Amino acid sequence: AQSVAQPEDQVNVAEGNPLTVKCTYSVSGNPYLFWYVQYPNRGLQFLLKYITGDNLVKGSYGFEAEFNKSQTSFHLKKPSALVSDSALYFCAVRDPDRGSTLGRLYFGRGTQLTVWP
Amino acid sequence: NAGVTQTPKFRILKIGQSMTLQCTQDMNHNYMYWYRQDPGMGLKLIYYSVGAGITDKGEVPNGYNVSRSTTEDFPLRLELAAPSQTSVYFCASRPRAGEYEQYFGPGTRLTVT
C-alpha cells in the first residue's frame, strides 16, 4: 500500500538559513510525489511535483525538492528561509501503477515549519 | 476565476443534526474530492467524483454522502452528525486525467457537540 511519512512534526530555522522538510514514501512502482503548503485558516496550495525526469524539482516561492529513489525520499528544500515561509507543509504521493485515472493522493501528517527572525 | 469555493466557513452542529457542506469550482474540472483534516493526521479522502453523475467512496466515507449533478458542484452531506465528525473539511478539484495537481478550497471548520 502507498504511504508517506514526514518524520518531523516541527522544523524550526532562523531566517536566512537553509531549510529542509523531510518526506519518505512507500509505493509499488514509480511514484508521483507532491508538496503542498497550508497557511493558517487556508486551504492547501500546490508547491511542486515530481513525475519523471530531473531529480531536482523547482517549485513556487523559491522551494525545490530532491527525489532520491534509492532512499525513497522527496525532501523539500529552500536555500534561504523567510519568516513568511512559516506554515504547515504536506508531502503527498499518488501511485501511478494502480491503473486508475482517479488521481487520488495520500498525504503525510504534515510538518509545521517555523522561521524565526 | 474564483477557483474552488466552500460554504460555510464555520459551523457548529448538535449531535444528530444534519447539514450539507457546499463546494463549487468554476474551472470546469472533471475530478472533485472531499477530504477531512484532523490535527496531526494529514488529510483523509472521504468521497470523490470523476465527473457529473459519478461518485465513489474514499478511505473514510461512513456518515457522509455526496452527489454530483453538475460539473461545478459537489456537495457533501452529513447525516446524524457525531462528535467524531468534528474536523476541517476541504474540497479539491483536478482538471483531467494526466494532470495531477489538485486545487483546494479554503475549508469548512465543523464542530459537533
PDB file of C-alpha atoms in Angstrom:
ATOM      1  CA  ALA A   1       0.000   0.000   0.000  1.00  0.00           C
ATOM      2  CA  GLN A   2       1.173   3.502  -0.741  1.00  0.00           C
ATOM      3  CA  SER A   3       2.117   5.729   2.164  1.00  0.00           C
ATOM      4  CA  VAL A   4       4.020   8.841   3.030  1.00  0.00           C
ATOM      5  CA  ALA A   5       5.955   9.630   6.197  1.00  0.00           C
ATOM      6  CA  GLN A   6       7.029  13.021   7.442  1.00  0.00           C
ATOM      7  CA  PRO A   7       9.310  12.170  10.355  1.00  0.00           C
ATOM      8  CA  GLU A   8       9.356  15.662  11.876  1.00  0.00           C
ATOM      9  CA  ASP A   9       6.250  17.274  13.321  1.00  0.00           C
ATOM     10  CA  GLN A  10       8.100  20.585  13.604  1.00  0.00           C
ATOM     11  CA  VAL A  11      11.070  22.241  11.966  1.00  0.00           C
ATOM     12  CA  ASN A  12      12.488  25.477  13.307  1.00  0.00           C
ATOM     13  CA  VAL A  13      15.010  27.540  11.393  1.00  0.00           C
ATOM     14  CA  ALA A  14      16.391  31.062  11.507  1.00  0.00           C
ATOM     15  CA  GLU A  15      15.590  33.460   8.720  1.00  0.00           C
ATOM     16  CA  GLY A  16      18.260  33.391   6.033  1.00  0.00           C
ATOM     17  CA  ASN A  17      19.343  29.842   6.844  1.00  0.00           C
ATOM     18  CA  PRO A  18      18.660  26.895   4.557  1.00  0.00           C
ATOM     19  CA  LEU A  19      15.688  24.725   5.408  1.00  0.00           C
ATOM     20  CA  THR A  20      14.823  21.086   4.790  1.00  0.00           C
ATOM     21  CA  VAL A  21      11.495  19.383   5.396  1.00  0.00           C
ATOM     22  CA  LYS A  22      11.767  15.623   5.121  1.00  0.00           C
ATOM     23  CA  CYS A  23       9.500  13.151   3.377  1.00  0.00           C
ATOM     24  CA  THR A  24       9.836   9.453   2.685  1.00  0.00           C
ATOM     25  CA  TYR A  25       7.419   7.333   0.732  1.00  0.00           C
ATOM     26  CA  SER A  26       6.434   3.752   0.109  1.00  0.00           C
ATOM     27  CA  VAL A  27       4.747   2.772  -3.160  1.00  0.00           C
ATOM     28  CA  SER A  28       4.861  -0.001  -5.681  1.00  0.00           C
ATOM     29  CA  GLY A  29       6.404   1.133  -8.937  1.00  0.00           C
ATOM     30  CA  ASN A  30       7.397   4.676  -9.782  1.00  0.00           C
ATOM     31  CA  PRO A  31       5.862   7.330  -7.551  1.00  0.00           C
ATOM     32  CA  TYR A  32       4.280  10.649  -8.362  1.00  0.00           C
ATOM     33  CA  LEU A  33       5.224  12.982  -5.487  1.00  0.00           C
ATOM     34  CA  PHE A  34       3.889  16.361  -4.390  1.00  0.00           C
ATOM     35  CA  TRP A  35       4.441  19.074  -1.836  1.00  0.00           C
ATOM     36  CA  TYR A  36       1.626  21.294  -0.629  1.00  0.00           C
ATOM     37  CA  VAL A  37       1.698  24.205   1.822  1.00  0.00           C
ATOM     38  CA  GLN A  38      -1.077  25.318   4.155  1.00  0.00           C
ATOM     39  CA  TYR A  39      -1.125  28.763   5.719  1.00  0.00           C
ATOM     40  CA  PRO A  40      -3.281  29.314   8.817  1.00  0.00           C
ATOM     41  CA  ASN A  41      -7.015  29.077   8.122  1.00  0.00           C
ATOM     42  CA  ARG A  42      -6.425  28.479   4.419  1.00  0.00           C
ATOM     43  CA  GLY A  43      -6.678  25.549   2.036  1.00  0.00           C
ATOM     44  CA  LEU A  44      -3.684  23.679   0.710  1.00  0.00           C
ATOM     45  CA  GLN A  45      -1.637  25.258  -2.065  1.00  0.00           C
ATOM     46  CA  PHE A  46       0.419  23.294  -4.560  1.00  0.00           C
ATOM     47  CA  LEU A  47       4.185  23.896  -4.352  1.00  0.00           C
ATOM     48  CA  LEU A  48       5.796  21.395  -6.690  1.00  0.00           C
ATOM     49  CA  LYS A  49       5.653  17.872  -8.052  1.00  0.00           C
ATOM     50  CA  TYR A  50       7.877  15.096  -9.303  1.00  0.00           C
ATOM     51  CA  ILE A  51       6.516  12.860 -12.026  1.00  0.00           C
ATOM     52  CA  THR A  52       9.583  11.902 -14.014  1.00  0.00           C
ATOM     53  CA  GLY A  53      12.847  13.395 -15.253  1.00  0.00           C
ATOM     54  CA  ASP A  54      15.344  15.502 -13.334  1.00  0.00           C
ATOM     55  CA  ASN A  55      15.637  14.515  -9.688  1.00  0.00           C
ATOM     56  CA  LEU A  56      15.769  18.160  -8.582  1.00  0.00           C
ATOM     57  CA  VAL A  57      12.393  19.813  -8.984  1.00  0.00           C
ATOM     58  CA  LYS A  58      11.874  23.547  -8.669  1.00  0.00           C
ATOM     59  CA  GLY A  59       8.592  24.990  -7.483  1.00  0.00           C
ATOM     60  CA  SER A  60       6.837  28.062  -6.189  1.00  0.00           C
ATOM     61  CA  TYR A  61       8.260  30.648  -3.768  1.00  0.00           C
ATOM     62  CA  GLY A  62      11.866  29.502  -4.254  1.00  0.00           C
ATOM     63  CA  PHE A  63      11.258  25.970  -2.976  1.00  0.00           C
ATOM     64  CA  GLU A  64      12.789  22.891  -4.523  1.00  0.00           C
ATOM     65  CA  ALA A  65      12.691  19.198  -3.775  1.00  0.00           C
ATOM     66  CA  GLU A  66      15.094  16.372  -4.415  1.00  0.00           C
ATOM     67  CA  PHE A  67      13.793  12.977  -5.449  1.00  0.00           C
ATOM     68  CA  ASN A  68      16.012  10.113  -4.293  1.00  0.00           C
ATOM     69  CA  LYS A  69      14.785   6.750  -5.495  1.00  0.00           C
ATOM     70  CA  SER A  70      17.314   4.644  -3.584  1.00  0.00           C
ATOM     71  CA  GLN A  71      16.392   6.311  -0.293  1.00  0.00           C
ATOM     72  CA  THR A  72      12.692   6.647  -1.231  1.00  0.00           C
ATOM     73  CA  SER A  73      12.791  10.270  -0.194  1.00  0.00           C
ATOM     74  CA  PHE A  74      11.478  13.555  -1.513  1.00  0.00           C
ATOM     75  CA  HIS A  75      12.806  16.260   0.793  1.00  0.00           C
ATOM     76  CA  LEU A  76      11.671  19.848   0.412  1.00  0.00           C
ATOM     77  CA  LYS A  77      14.406  22.490   0.499  1.00  0.00           C
ATOM     78  CA  LYS A  78      14.975  26.197   0.294  1.00  0.00           C
ATOM     79  CA  PRO A  79      18.395  27.865   0.314  1.00  0.00           C
ATOM     80  CA  SER A  80      17.366  30.874   2.405  1.00  0.00           C
ATOM     81  CA  ALA A  81      14.277  30.754   4.637  1.00  0.00           C
ATOM     82  CA  LEU A  82      11.886  33.659   5.106  1.00  0.00           C
ATOM     83  CA  VAL A  83       9.618  34.355   8.071  1.00  0.00           C
ATOM     84  CA  SER A  84       6.727  34.248   5.599  1.00  0.00           C
ATOM     85  CA  ASP A  85       7.578  30.603   4.830  1.00  0.00           C
ATOM     86  CA  SER A  86       6.207  29.652   8.247  1.00  0.00           C
ATOM     87  CA  ALA A  87       3.336  27.260   7.523  1.00  0.00           C
ATOM     88  CA  LEU A  88       2.262  23.622   7.560  1.00  0.00           C
ATOM     89  CA  TYR A  89       3.814  21.534   4.790  1.00  0.00           C
ATOM     90  CA  PHE A  90       2.389  18.309   3.428  1.00  0.00           C
ATOM     91  CA  CYS A  91       4.058  15.684   1.312  1.00  0.00           C
ATOM     92  CA  ALA A  92       1.749  13.529  -0.826  1.00  0.00           C
ATOM     93  CA  VAL A  93       2.092  10.558  -3.167  1.00  0.00           C
ATOM     94  CA  ARG A  94      -0.016   9.127  -5.954  1.00  0.00           C
ATOM     95  CA  ASP A  95       0.699   5.612  -7.074  1.00  0.00           C
ATOM     96  CA  PRO A  96       0.591   5.666 -10.888  1.00  0.00           C
ATOM     97  CA  ASP A  97       0.504   1.926 -11.183  1.00  0.00           C
ATOM     98  CA  ARG A  98      -2.997   1.489  -9.829  1.00  0.00           C
ATOM     99  CA  GLY A  99      -4.424   1.557 -13.342  1.00  0.00           C
ATOM    100  CA  SER A 100      -6.825   4.292 -12.317  1.00  0.00           C
ATOM    101  CA  THR A 101      -7.254   7.843 -13.500  1.00  0.00           C
ATOM    102  CA  LEU A 102      -8.562   8.900 -10.118  1.00  0.00           C
ATOM    103  CA  GLY A 103      -5.501  10.912  -9.139  1.00  0.00           C
ATOM    104  CA  ARG A 104      -6.015  10.065  -5.530  1.00  0.00           C
ATOM    105  CA  LEU A 105      -3.378  11.486  -3.203  1.00  0.00           C
ATOM    106  CA  TYR A 106      -2.104  10.021   0.046  1.00  0.00           C
ATOM    107  CA  PHE A 107      -0.888  12.704   2.428  1.00  0.00           C
ATOM    108  CA  GLY A 108       1.669  12.705   5.175  1.00  0.00           C
ATOM    109  CA  ARG A 109       0.750  14.059   8.599  1.00  0.00           C
ATOM    110  CA  GLY A 110       2.319  17.426   7.919  1.00  0.00           C
ATOM    111  CA  THR A 111       5.341  19.313   9.237  1.00  0.00           C
ATOM    112  CA  GLN A 112       4.976  22.684  10.891  1.00  0.00           C
ATOM    113  CA  LEU A 113       7.764  24.967   9.710  1.00  0.00           C
ATOM    114  CA  THR A 114       8.592  27.979  11.857  1.00  0.00           C
ATOM    115  CA  VAL A 115      11.101  30.522  10.629  1.00  0.00           C
ATOM    116  CA  TRP A 116      12.157  32.940  13.329  1.00  0.00           C
ATOM    117  CA  PRO A 117      13.593  36.382  12.630  1.00  0.00           C
TER     118      PRO A 117
ATOM    119  CA  ASN B   1     -11.791  32.617 -11.692  1.00  0.00           C
ATOM    120  CA  ALA B   2     -12.880  32.148  -8.110  1.00  0.00           C
ATOM    121  CA  GLY B   3     -11.336  28.650  -8.108  1.00  0.00           C
ATOM    122  CA  VAL B   4     -12.792  26.297  -5.525  1.00  0.00           C
ATOM    123  CA  THR B   5     -15.237  27.873  -3.085  1.00  0.00           C
ATOM    124  CA  GLN B   6     -16.717  26.306   0.033  1.00  0.00           C
ATOM    125  CA  THR B   7     -19.554  27.342   2.302  1.00  0.00           C
ATOM    126  CA  PRO B   8     -19.990  27.760   5.172  1.00  0.00           C
ATOM    127  CA  LYS B   9     -16.594  28.657   6.652  1.00  0.00           C
ATOM    128  CA  PHE B  10     -17.610  27.585  10.149  1.00  0.00           C
ATOM    129  CA  ARG B  11     -20.478  25.604  11.604  1.00  0.00           C
ATOM    130  CA  ILE B  12     -21.452  24.173  14.957  1.00  0.00           C
ATOM    131  CA  LEU B  13     -23.845  21.241  14.914  1.00  0.00           C
ATOM    132  CA  LYS B  14     -25.564  19.363  17.672  1.00  0.00           C
ATOM    133  CA  ILE B  15     -25.306  15.579  17.767  1.00  0.00           C
ATOM    134  CA  GLY B  16     -27.880  14.047  15.440  1.00  0.00           C
ATOM    135  CA  GLN B  17     -28.350  17.120  13.254  1.00  0.00           C
ATOM    136  CA  SER B  18     -27.716  17.066   9.521  1.00  0.00           C
ATOM    137  CA  MET B  19     -26.126  19.543   7.175  1.00  0.00           C
ATOM    138  CA  THR B  20     -24.702  19.966   3.712  1.00  0.00           C
ATOM    139  CA  LEU B  21     -21.261  21.387   3.007  1.00  0.00           C
ATOM    140  CA  GLN B  22     -21.221  23.166  -0.320  1.00  0.00           C
ATOM    141  CA  CYS B  23     -18.362  23.039  -2.834  1.00  0.00           C
ATOM    142  CA  THR B  24     -18.264  24.777  -6.207  1.00  0.00           C
ATOM    143  CA  GLN B  25     -15.495  25.125  -8.762  1.00  0.00           C
ATOM    144  CA  ASP B  26     -15.532  27.343 -11.830  1.00  0.00           C
ATOM    145  CA  MET B  27     -12.553  25.809 -13.633  1.00  0.00           C
ATOM    146  CA  ASN B  28     -14.525  23.130 -15.486  1.00  0.00           C
ATOM    147  CA  HIS B  29     -12.561  20.414 -13.714  1.00  0.00           C
ATOM    148  CA  ASN B  30     -13.715  16.848 -14.112  1.00  0.00           C
ATOM    149  CA  TYR B  31     -12.395  15.452 -10.850  1.00  0.00           C
ATOM    150  CA  MET B  32     -13.525  16.572  -7.422  1.00  0.00           C
ATOM    151  CA  TYR B  33     -12.658  15.360  -3.936  1.00  0.00           C
ATOM    152  CA  TRP B  34     -13.703  15.747  -0.322  1.00  0.00           C
ATOM    153  CA  TYR B  35     -11.088  15.434   2.414  1.00  0.00           C
ATOM    154  CA  ARG B  36     -11.180  15.813   6.147  1.00  0.00           C
ATOM    155  CA  GLN B  37      -8.228  17.107   8.101  1.00  0.00           C
ATOM    156  CA  ASP B  38      -7.761  16.130  11.716  1.00  0.00           C
ATOM    157  CA  PRO B  39      -4.899  17.578  13.789  1.00  0.00           C
ATOM    158  CA  GLY B  40      -1.651  15.688  13.272  1.00  0.00           C
ATOM    159  CA  MET B  41      -3.319  13.230  10.897  1.00  0.00           C
ATOM    160  CA  GLY B  42      -2.922  14.748   7.458  1.00  0.00           C
ATOM    161  CA  LEU B  43      -5.832  14.596   5.048  1.00  0.00           C
ATOM    162  CA  LYS B  44      -8.117  11.626   4.553  1.00  0.00           C
ATOM    163  CA  LEU B  45     -10.229  11.138   1.433  1.00  0.00           C
ATOM    164  CA  ILE B  46     -13.974  10.898   2.116  1.00  0.00           C
ATOM    165  CA  TYR B  47     -15.527  10.764  -1.368  1.00  0.00           C
ATOM    166  CA  TYR B  48     -14.524  11.584  -4.884  1.00  0.00           C
ATOM    167  CA  SER B  49     -16.074  12.122  -8.291  1.00  0.00           C
ATOM    168  CA  VAL B  50     -14.627  11.678 -11.767  1.00  0.00           C
ATOM    169  CA  GLY B  51     -17.419  13.588 -13.475  1.00  0.00           C
ATOM    170  CA  ALA B  52     -21.047  14.614 -13.260  1.00  0.00           C
ATOM    171  CA  GLY B  53     -23.175  11.688 -12.127  1.00  0.00           C
ATOM    172  CA  ILE B  54     -20.224   9.563 -10.980  1.00  0.00           C
ATOM    173  CA  THR B  55     -19.109   9.336  -7.357  1.00  0.00           C
ATOM    174  CA  ASP B  56     -17.316   6.783  -5.223  1.00  0.00           C
ATOM    175  CA  LYS B  57     -16.104   6.215  -1.690  1.00  0.00           C
ATOM    176  CA  GLY B  58     -12.678   7.125  -0.395  1.00  0.00           C
ATOM    177  CA  GLU B  59     -10.930   5.990   2.773  1.00  0.00           C
ATOM    178  CA  VAL B  60     -13.407   7.328   5.370  1.00  0.00           C
ATOM    179  CA  PRO B  61     -16.915   7.529   3.830  1.00  0.00           C
ATOM    180  CA  ASN B  62     -19.022   6.396   6.788  1.00  0.00           C
ATOM    181  CA  GLY B  63     -21.518   9.012   7.927  1.00  0.00           C
ATOM    182  CA  TYR B  64     -21.308  11.023   4.700  1.00  0.00           C
ATOM    183  CA  ASN B  65     -22.964  11.164   1.309  1.00  0.00           C
ATOM    184  CA  VAL B  66     -22.269  13.089  -1.875  1.00  0.00           C
ATOM    185  CA  SER B  67     -23.866  13.892  -5.188  1.00  0.00           C
ATOM    186  CA  ARG B  68     -22.534  15.360  -8.427  1.00  0.00           C
ATOM    187  CA  SER B  69     -25.390  16.573 -10.578  1.00  0.00           C
ATOM    188  CA  THR B  70     -23.281  19.201 -12.360  1.00  0.00           C
ATOM    189  CA  THR B  71     -19.601  19.616 -13.203  1.00  0.00           C
ATOM    190  CA  GLU B  72     -19.363  22.638 -10.917  1.00  0.00           C
ATOM    191  CA  ASP B  73     -20.947  21.409  -7.685  1.00  0.00           C
ATOM    192  CA  PHE B  74     -20.009  18.615  -5.314  1.00  0.00           C
ATOM    193  CA  PRO B  75     -21.919  18.910  -2.018  1.00  0.00           C
ATOM    194  CA  LEU B  76     -21.099  16.742   0.996  1.00  0.00           C
ATOM    195  CA  ARG B  77     -23.989  15.667   3.196  1.00  0.00           C
ATOM    196  CA  LEU B  78     -23.632  14.767   6.857  1.00  0.00           C
ATOM    197  CA  GLU B  79     -26.497  12.760   8.258  1.00  0.00           C
ATOM    198  CA  LEU B  80     -26.888  12.312  12.019  1.00  0.00           C
ATOM    199  CA  ALA B  81     -23.793  14.290  12.987  1.00  0.00           C
ATOM    200  CA  ALA B  82     -21.482  12.723  15.571  1.00  0.00           C
ATOM    201  CA  PRO B  83     -18.609  14.231  17.612  1.00  0.00           C
ATOM    202  CA  SER B  84     -16.179  12.105  15.547  1.00  0.00           C
ATOM    203  CA  GLN B  85     -17.086  14.258  12.538  1.00  0.00           C
ATOM    204  CA  THR B  86     -15.613  17.339  14.164  1.00  0.00           C
ATOM    205  CA  SER B  87     -12.928  18.271  11.662  1.00  0.00           C
ATOM    206  CA  VAL B  88     -11.903  20.667   8.938  1.00  0.00           C
ATOM    207  CA  TYR B  89     -13.312  19.677   5.558  1.00  0.00           C
ATOM    208  CA  PHE B  90     -11.609  20.510   2.287  1.00  0.00           C
ATOM    209  CA  CYS B  91     -12.953  20.224  -1.204  1.00  0.00           C
ATOM    210  CA  ALA B  92     -10.499  19.918  -4.105  1.00  0.00           C
ATOM    211  CA  SER B  93     -10.637  19.616  -7.861  1.00  0.00           C
ATOM    212  CA  ARG B  94      -8.362  18.440 -10.653  1.00  0.00           C
ATOM    213  CA  PRO B  95      -8.669  19.163 -14.371  1.00  0.00           C
ATOM    214  CA  ARG B  96      -8.485  15.798 -16.125  1.00  0.00           C
ATOM    215  CA  ALA B  97      -6.621  12.530 -16.384  1.00  0.00           C
ATOM    216  CA  GLY B  98      -2.878  13.084 -16.758  1.00  0.00           C
ATOM    217  CA  GLU B  99      -2.908  16.316 -14.753  1.00  0.00           C
ATOM    218  CA  TYR B 100      -2.294  15.537 -11.113  1.00  0.00           C
ATOM    219  CA  GLU B 101      -2.198  18.875  -9.308  1.00  0.00           C
ATOM    220  CA  GLN B 102      -5.236  19.381  -7.081  1.00  0.00           C
ATOM    221  CA  TYR B 103      -6.736  22.775  -6.302  1.00  0.00           C
ATOM    222  CA  PHE B 104      -8.135  23.175  -2.804  1.00  0.00           C
ATOM    223  CA  GLY B 105     -10.916  25.290  -1.371  1.00  0.00           C
ATOM    224  CA  PRO B 106     -10.448  27.296   1.850  1.00  0.00           C
ATOM    225  CA  GLY B 107     -12.140  24.685   4.039  1.00  0.00           C
ATOM    226  CA  THR B 108     -15.111  24.384   6.393  1.00  0.00           C
ATOM    227  CA  ARG B 109     -14.459  24.056  10.105  1.00  0.00           C
ATOM    228  CA  LEU B 110     -17.164  21.868  11.642  1.00  0.00           C
ATOM    229  CA  THR B 111     -17.718  21.237  15.331  1.00  0.00           C
ATOM    230  CA  VAL B 112     -20.234  18.671  16.542  1.00  0.00           C
ATOM    231  CA  THR B 113     -21.210  18.943  20.200  1.00  0.00           C
TER     232      THR B 113
END
